[in-house]
mmCIF file of C-alpha atoms in Angstrom:
data_model
loop_
_atom_site.group_PDB
_atom_site.id
_atom_site.type_symbol
_atom_site.label_atom_id
_atom_site.label_comp_id
_atom_site.label_asym_id
_atom_site.label_seq_id
_atom_site.Cartn_x
_atom_site.Cartn_y
_atom_site.Cartn_z
ATOM 1 C CA MET A 15 25.918 14.304 -0.224
ATOM 2 C CA PRO A 16 26.383 11.696 2.504
ATOM 3 C CA VAL A 17 25.479 12.560 6.022
ATOM 4 C CA ASP A 18 29.280 12.005 7.184
ATOM 5 C CA ASP A 19 30.274 14.555 4.650
ATOM 6 C CA ILE A 20 28.146 17.397 6.016
ATOM 7 C CA LYS A 21 30.224 20.042 7.586
ATOM 8 C CA PRO A 22 29.152 22.011 10.677
ATOM 9 C CA THR A 23 28.665 25.206 8.485
ATOM 10 C CA ARG A 24 25.746 27.294 7.787
ATOM 11 C CA SER A 25 25.389 25.534 4.211
ATOM 12 C CA GLY A 26 25.719 22.055 5.994
ATOM 13 C CA LEU A 27 23.013 23.279 8.485
ATOM 14 C CA LEU A 28 20.532 24.352 5.498
ATOM 15 C CA ILE A 29 21.151 20.956 4.000
ATOM 16 C CA VAL A 30 20.217 19.034 7.138
ATOM 17 C CA ARG A 31 17.103 21.070 7.654
ATOM 18 C CA ARG A 32 15.863 20.464 4.134
ATOM 19 C CA ARG A 33 16.487 16.868 4.381
ATOM 20 C CA LEU A 34 14.908 16.722 7.838
ATOM 21 C CA ALA A 35 11.750 18.760 6.566
ATOM 22 C CA LEU A 36 11.647 16.337 3.494
ATOM 23 C CA ALA A 37 11.659 13.314 5.740
ATOM 24 C CA GLU A 38 9.046 14.649 8.083
ATOM 25 C CA ARG A 39 6.856 15.591 5.081
ATOM 26 C CA VAL A 40 7.196 12.036 3.533
ATOM 27 C CA HIS A 41 6.528 10.357 6.867
ATOM 28 C CA ARG A 42 3.376 12.347 7.292
ATOM 29 C CA LEU A 43 2.204 11.260 3.671
ATOM 30 C CA LEU A 44 3.136 7.794 4.261
ATOM 31 C CA SER A 45 1.428 7.574 7.669
ATOM 32 C CA MET A 46 -1.722 8.878 6.032
ATOM 33 C CA LYS A 47 -1.426 6.330 3.343
ATOM 34 C CA LEU A 48 -0.859 3.599 5.794
ATOM 35 C CA ASP A 49 -3.944 4.628 7.737
ATOM 36 C CA GLY A 50 -6.082 4.669 4.615
ATOM 37 C CA MET A 51 -4.824 1.364 3.378
ATOM 38 C CA MET A 52 -5.721 -0.214 6.721
ATOM 39 C CA LEU A 53 -9.244 0.949 6.659
ATOM 40 C CA GLU A 54 -9.541 -0.264 2.986
ATOM 41 C CA LEU A 55 -8.100 -3.681 4.176
ATOM 42 C CA VAL A 56 -10.605 -3.861 6.921
ATOM 43 C CA ARG A 57 -13.483 -3.105 4.436
ATOM 44 C CA LEU A 58 -12.001 -5.695 1.819
ATOM 45 C CA THR A 59 -11.593 -8.416 4.415
ATOM 46 C CA GLU A 60 -15.058 -8.111 5.553
ATOM 47 C CA GLU A 61 -16.548 -8.097 2.149
ATOM 48 C CA ALA A 62 -14.243 -10.930 1.292
ATOM 49 C CA ALA A 63 -15.377 -13.066 4.147
ATOM 50 C CA ARG A 64 -19.148 -12.379 3.213
ATOM 51 C CA GLU A 65 -18.300 -13.421 -0.493
ATOM 52 C CA ARG A 66 -16.462 -16.512 0.551
ATOM 53 C CA ARG A 67 -19.444 -17.591 2.668
ATOM 54 C CA ALA A 68 -21.673 -17.010 -0.269
ATOM 55 C CA LEU A 69 -19.252 -18.945 -2.548
ATOM 56 C CA GLU A 70 -19.674 -21.831 -0.188
ATOM 57 C CA GLU A 71 -23.445 -21.801 -0.116
ATOM 58 C CA LYS A 72 -23.553 -21.516 -4.013
ATOM 59 C CA TYR A 73 -21.062 -24.347 -4.413
ATOM 60 C CA ALA A 74 -23.320 -26.589 -2.164
ATOM 61 C CA GLY A 75 -26.455 -25.454 -4.199
ATOM 62 C CA ALA A 76 -24.731 -26.184 -7.412
ATOM 63 C CA ARG A 77 -23.851 -29.631 -6.504
ATOM 64 C CA GLU A 78 -27.301 -30.183 -5.358
ATOM 65 C CA MET A 79 -28.839 -29.025 -8.606
ATOM 66 C CA ALA A 80 -26.391 -30.989 -10.616
ATOM 67 C CA ALA A 81 -27.466 -34.184 -8.733
ATOM 68 C CA VAL A 82 -31.059 -33.401 -9.334
ATOM 69 C CA ALA A 83 -30.353 -32.976 -12.969
ATOM 70 C CA THR A 84 -28.415 -36.231 -13.254
ATOM 71 C CA MET A 85 -31.206 -38.055 -11.456
ATOM 72 C CA MET A 86 -33.874 -36.529 -13.905
ATOM 73 C CA GLU A 87 -31.868 -36.693 -17.131
ATOM 74 C CA GLY A 88 -29.222 -39.170 -16.528
ATOM 75 C CA ALA A 89 -25.387 -38.540 -16.335
ATOM 76 C CA THR A 90 -25.317 -38.725 -20.373
ATOM 77 C CA GLY A 91 -28.112 -35.985 -20.879
ATOM 78 C CA VAL A 92 -26.078 -33.771 -18.385
ATOM 79 C CA LEU A 93 -22.946 -34.645 -20.290
ATOM 80 C CA LEU A 94 -24.342 -33.804 -23.711
ATOM 81 C CA ALA A 95 -26.057 -30.544 -22.372
ATOM 82 C CA ALA A 96 -22.621 -29.463 -21.015
ATOM 83 C CA LEU A 97 -20.774 -30.246 -24.375
ATOM 84 C CA SER A 98 -23.333 -28.488 -26.393
ATOM 85 C CA VAL A 99 -22.038 -25.033 -24.764
ATOM 86 C CA GLU A 100 -19.425 -23.737 -27.198
ATOM 87 C CA ALA A 101 -18.535 -20.378 -25.323
ATOM 88 C CA SER A 102 -16.347 -20.962 -22.402
ATOM 89 C CA PRO A 103 -16.581 -18.580 -19.477
ATOM 90 C CA SER A 104 -13.652 -16.422 -18.492
ATOM 91 C CA CYS A 105 -12.685 -13.132 -17.162
ATOM 92 C CA THR A 106 -10.734 -10.135 -18.115
ATOM 93 C CA ALA A 107 -8.103 -8.970 -15.600
ATOM 94 C CA GLY A 108 -7.753 -5.302 -15.017
ATOM 95 C CA HIS A 109 -6.940 -3.219 -12.003
ATOM 96 C CA ARG A 110 -8.065 -0.273 -9.896
ATOM 97 C CA ASN A 111 -5.942 2.096 -7.905
ATOM 98 C CA VAL A 112 -6.511 2.414 -4.299
ATOM 99 C CA PHE A 113 -3.940 4.713 -2.293
ATOM 100 C CA GLY A 114 -1.328 3.924 -5.089
ATOM 101 C CA VAL A 115 -1.963 0.290 -4.904
ATOM 102 C CA ARG A 116 -3.079 -1.737 -8.054
ATOM 103 C CA LEU A 117 -5.954 -3.863 -6.798
ATOM 104 C CA PRO A 118 -7.301 -6.729 -9.186
ATOM 105 C CA ASP A 119 -10.363 -5.842 -11.129
ATOM 106 C CA LEU A 120 -11.802 -8.978 -12.656
ATOM 107 C CA GLU A 121 -14.686 -8.706 -15.200
ATOM 108 C CA PRO A 122 -16.627 -11.989 -16.058
ATOM 109 C CA VAL A 123 -16.983 -12.817 -19.838
ATOM 110 C CA MET A 124 -19.523 -15.251 -21.053
ATOM 111 C CA VAL A 125 -20.349 -16.563 -17.565
ATOM 112 C CA LYS A 126 -23.812 -15.778 -17.600
ATOM 113 C CA LYS A 127 -25.408 -17.012 -20.633
ATOM 114 C CA THR A 128 -28.870 -16.990 -22.257
ATOM 115 C CA LEU A 129 -30.623 -20.243 -23.368
ATOM 116 C CA ASP A 130 -29.491 -19.557 -26.811
ATOM 117 C CA GLN A 131 -25.969 -19.111 -26.023
ATOM 118 C CA ARG A 132 -26.178 -22.525 -24.083
ATOM 119 C CA GLY A 133 -26.830 -24.148 -27.205
ATOM 120 C CA TYR A 134 -28.715 -27.178 -25.903
ATOM 121 C CA GLY A 135 -32.142 -26.130 -26.699
ATOM 122 C CA ILE A 136 -32.390 -28.587 -29.587
ATOM 123 C CA LEU A 137 -31.697 -31.356 -27.203
ATOM 124 C CA GLY A 138 -35.176 -31.055 -25.652
ATOM 125 C CA THR A 139 -33.839 -31.101 -22.098
ATOM 126 C CA SER A 140 -35.931 -30.349 -19.055
ATOM 127 C CA SER A 141 -35.836 -27.303 -16.988
ATOM 128 C CA VAL A 142 -33.612 -29.053 -14.283
ATOM 129 C CA ILE A 143 -30.699 -28.505 -16.802
ATOM 130 C CA ASP A 144 -31.361 -24.988 -16.964
ATOM 131 C CA ASP A 145 -31.568 -24.864 -13.116
ATOM 132 C CA ALA A 146 -28.201 -26.499 -12.752
ATOM 133 C CA ALA A 147 -26.677 -24.346 -15.541
ATOM 134 C CA ASP A 148 -28.121 -21.309 -13.568
ATOM 135 C CA ALA A 149 -26.565 -22.689 -10.284
ATOM 136 C CA TYR A 150 -22.989 -23.145 -11.763
ATOM 137 C CA GLU A 151 -23.040 -19.885 -13.450
ATOM 138 C CA GLU A 152 -23.691 -18.164 -10.047
ATOM 139 C CA LEU A 153 -21.111 -20.258 -8.662
ATOM 140 C CA LEU A 154 -18.485 -19.112 -11.224
ATOM 141 C CA MET A 155 -19.578 -15.433 -10.735
ATOM 142 C CA ALA A 156 -19.007 -15.995 -6.857
ATOM 143 C CA ILE A 157 -15.577 -17.552 -7.569
ATOM 144 C CA ILE A 158 -14.592 -14.464 -9.709
ATOM 145 C CA ALA A 159 -15.743 -12.049 -7.228
ATOM 146 C CA THR A 160 -13.949 -13.854 -4.322
ATOM 147 C CA ALA A 161 -10.783 -13.968 -6.237
ATOM 148 C CA GLU A 162 -10.830 -10.396 -7.052
ATOM 149 C CA LEU A 163 -11.620 -9.509 -3.344
ATOM 150 C CA GLU A 164 -9.013 -11.890 -1.845
ATOM 151 C CA GLY A 165 -6.306 -10.883 -4.380
ATOM 152 C CA GLY A 166 -7.061 -7.369 -3.397
ATOM 153 C CA VAL A 167 -6.561 -8.254 0.307
ATOM 154 C CA LYS A 168 -3.124 -9.952 -0.502
ATOM 155 C CA ARG A 169 -1.870 -7.044 -2.338
ATOM 156 C CA LEU A 170 -2.956 -4.483 0.278
ATOM 157 C CA LEU A 171 -1.365 -6.754 2.946
ATOM 158 C CA ASP A 172 2.016 -6.525 0.988
ATOM 159 C CA GLU A 173 1.966 -2.795 0.380
ATOM 160 C CA ILE A 174 0.889 -2.287 4.022
ATOM 161 C CA GLU A 175 4.018 -4.037 5.204
ATOM 162 C CA LYS A 176 6.375 -2.259 2.792
ATOM 163 C CA THR A 177 4.835 1.012 3.811
ATOM 164 C CA ARG A 178 4.994 0.307 7.549
ATOM 165 C CA ARG A 179 8.705 -0.585 7.255
ATOM 166 C CA ARG A 180 9.422 2.758 5.557
ATOM 167 C CA VAL A 181 7.427 4.692 8.072
ATOM 168 C CA ASN A 182 9.387 2.984 10.800
ATOM 169 C CA ALA A 183 12.721 3.625 9.130
ATOM 170 C CA LEU A 184 11.847 7.480 8.966
ATOM 171 C CA GLU A 185 10.520 7.548 12.419
ATOM 172 C CA PHE A 186 12.988 5.689 14.279
ATOM 173 C CA LYS A 187 16.152 6.096 12.144
ATOM 174 C CA ILE A 188 16.251 8.729 9.624
ATOM 175 C CA ILE A 189 14.352 11.482 11.467
ATOM 176 C CA PRO A 190 16.173 10.934 14.734
ATOM 177 C CA GLU A 191 19.344 10.800 12.859
ATOM 178 C CA LEU A 192 18.933 14.137 11.067
ATOM 179 C CA THR A 193 17.477 15.706 14.301
ATOM 180 C CA GLU A 194 20.784 14.841 16.102
ATOM 181 C CA LEU A 195 22.931 15.983 13.229
ATOM 182 C CA ARG A 196 21.126 19.340 13.123
ATOM 183 C CA ARG A 197 21.431 19.566 17.016
ATOM 184 C CA PHE A 198 25.257 18.763 16.662
ATOM 185 C CA ILE A 199 25.641 21.423 13.895
ATOM 186 C CA ASP A 200 23.933 24.057 15.936
ATOM 187 C CA ASP A 201 26.207 23.311 18.984
ATOM 188 C CA GLN A 202 29.242 23.162 16.872
ATOM 189 C CA ARG A 203 28.142 26.617 15.269
ATOM 190 C CA ASP A 204 27.655 27.935 18.649
ATOM 191 C CA GLU A 205 30.783 27.013 20.030
ATOM 192 C CA MET A 206 32.467 28.519 17.005
ATOM 193 C CA GLU A 207 30.764 31.666 17.410
ATOM 194 C CA ARG A 208 31.767 31.684 21.121
ATOM 195 C CA GLN A 209 35.222 31.067 20.311
ATOM 196 C CA GLU A 210 35.247 33.867 17.512
ATOM 197 C CA TRP A 211 33.720 36.377 20.055
ATOM 198 C CA THR A 212 36.249 35.425 22.483
ATOM 199 C CA ARG A 213 39.061 35.850 20.010
ATOM 200 C CA LEU A 214 37.631 39.312 19.008
ATOM 201 C CA ARG A 215 37.533 40.525 22.582
ATOM 202 C CA ARG A 216 41.092 39.433 23.028
ATOM 203 C CA ILE A 217 42.272 41.352 19.770
ATOM 204 C CA LYS A 218 40.107 44.416 21.098
ATOM 205 C CA ARG A 219 41.857 44.272 24.332
ATOM 206 C CA ILE A 220 45.291 44.018 22.935
ATOM 207 C CA LYS A 221 44.632 46.808 20.609
ATOM 208 C CA ALA A 222 43.389 48.806 23.379
ATOM 209 C CA LYS A 223 46.480 48.323 25.666
ATOM 210 C CA ARG A 224 48.615 49.247 22.704
ATOM 211 C CA GLY A 225 46.852 52.496 22.163
ATOM 212 C CA THR A 226 47.298 53.544 25.702
ATOM 213 C CA GLY A 227 50.989 52.542 25.523
ATOM 214 C CA LEU A 228 50.809 49.781 28.201
#
């Protein structure tokens, strides 16, 4: 029932009280969810910043190892070793639920490989190729971890903004309007009761006069 259709009656008052109680309960729950998401956002943001720094360091290290491998084995040797790897690295995308928010959960697939899985053993490459491969595998792991964390931060930020708008709407619009409507109905009912009491007193006086013949 729209608010404008609620009458200043006992049933109308009960409707308003139920709606107000529900709005206040939802406001409490959303406020607790908002607080929890803010704490999780702080934790994720700090973790994402650490992972981003580690990613930058691993990127620099991988480039350095690739340069050493190229110097030792030549560009052709490095290219042949890279082409001999048959299984491409990837990741599976899942999610985990945090305060009702679906945060990304990325699982690496065939990123870290054994020497046999790399497939270039028959080429007779030196250990610098292995070192470069290790460095780039670590870099890929860091990229996946960073993507997971930064994706989680973005989704949390979006949900926090939505939840904050709902909390504000409840706190500054819906709850005050329902509180004012409850107060209005209470006042109207009090006024109606005073009028009824006055009417009954008047009737009683009239009856009393008639009983005395005046």
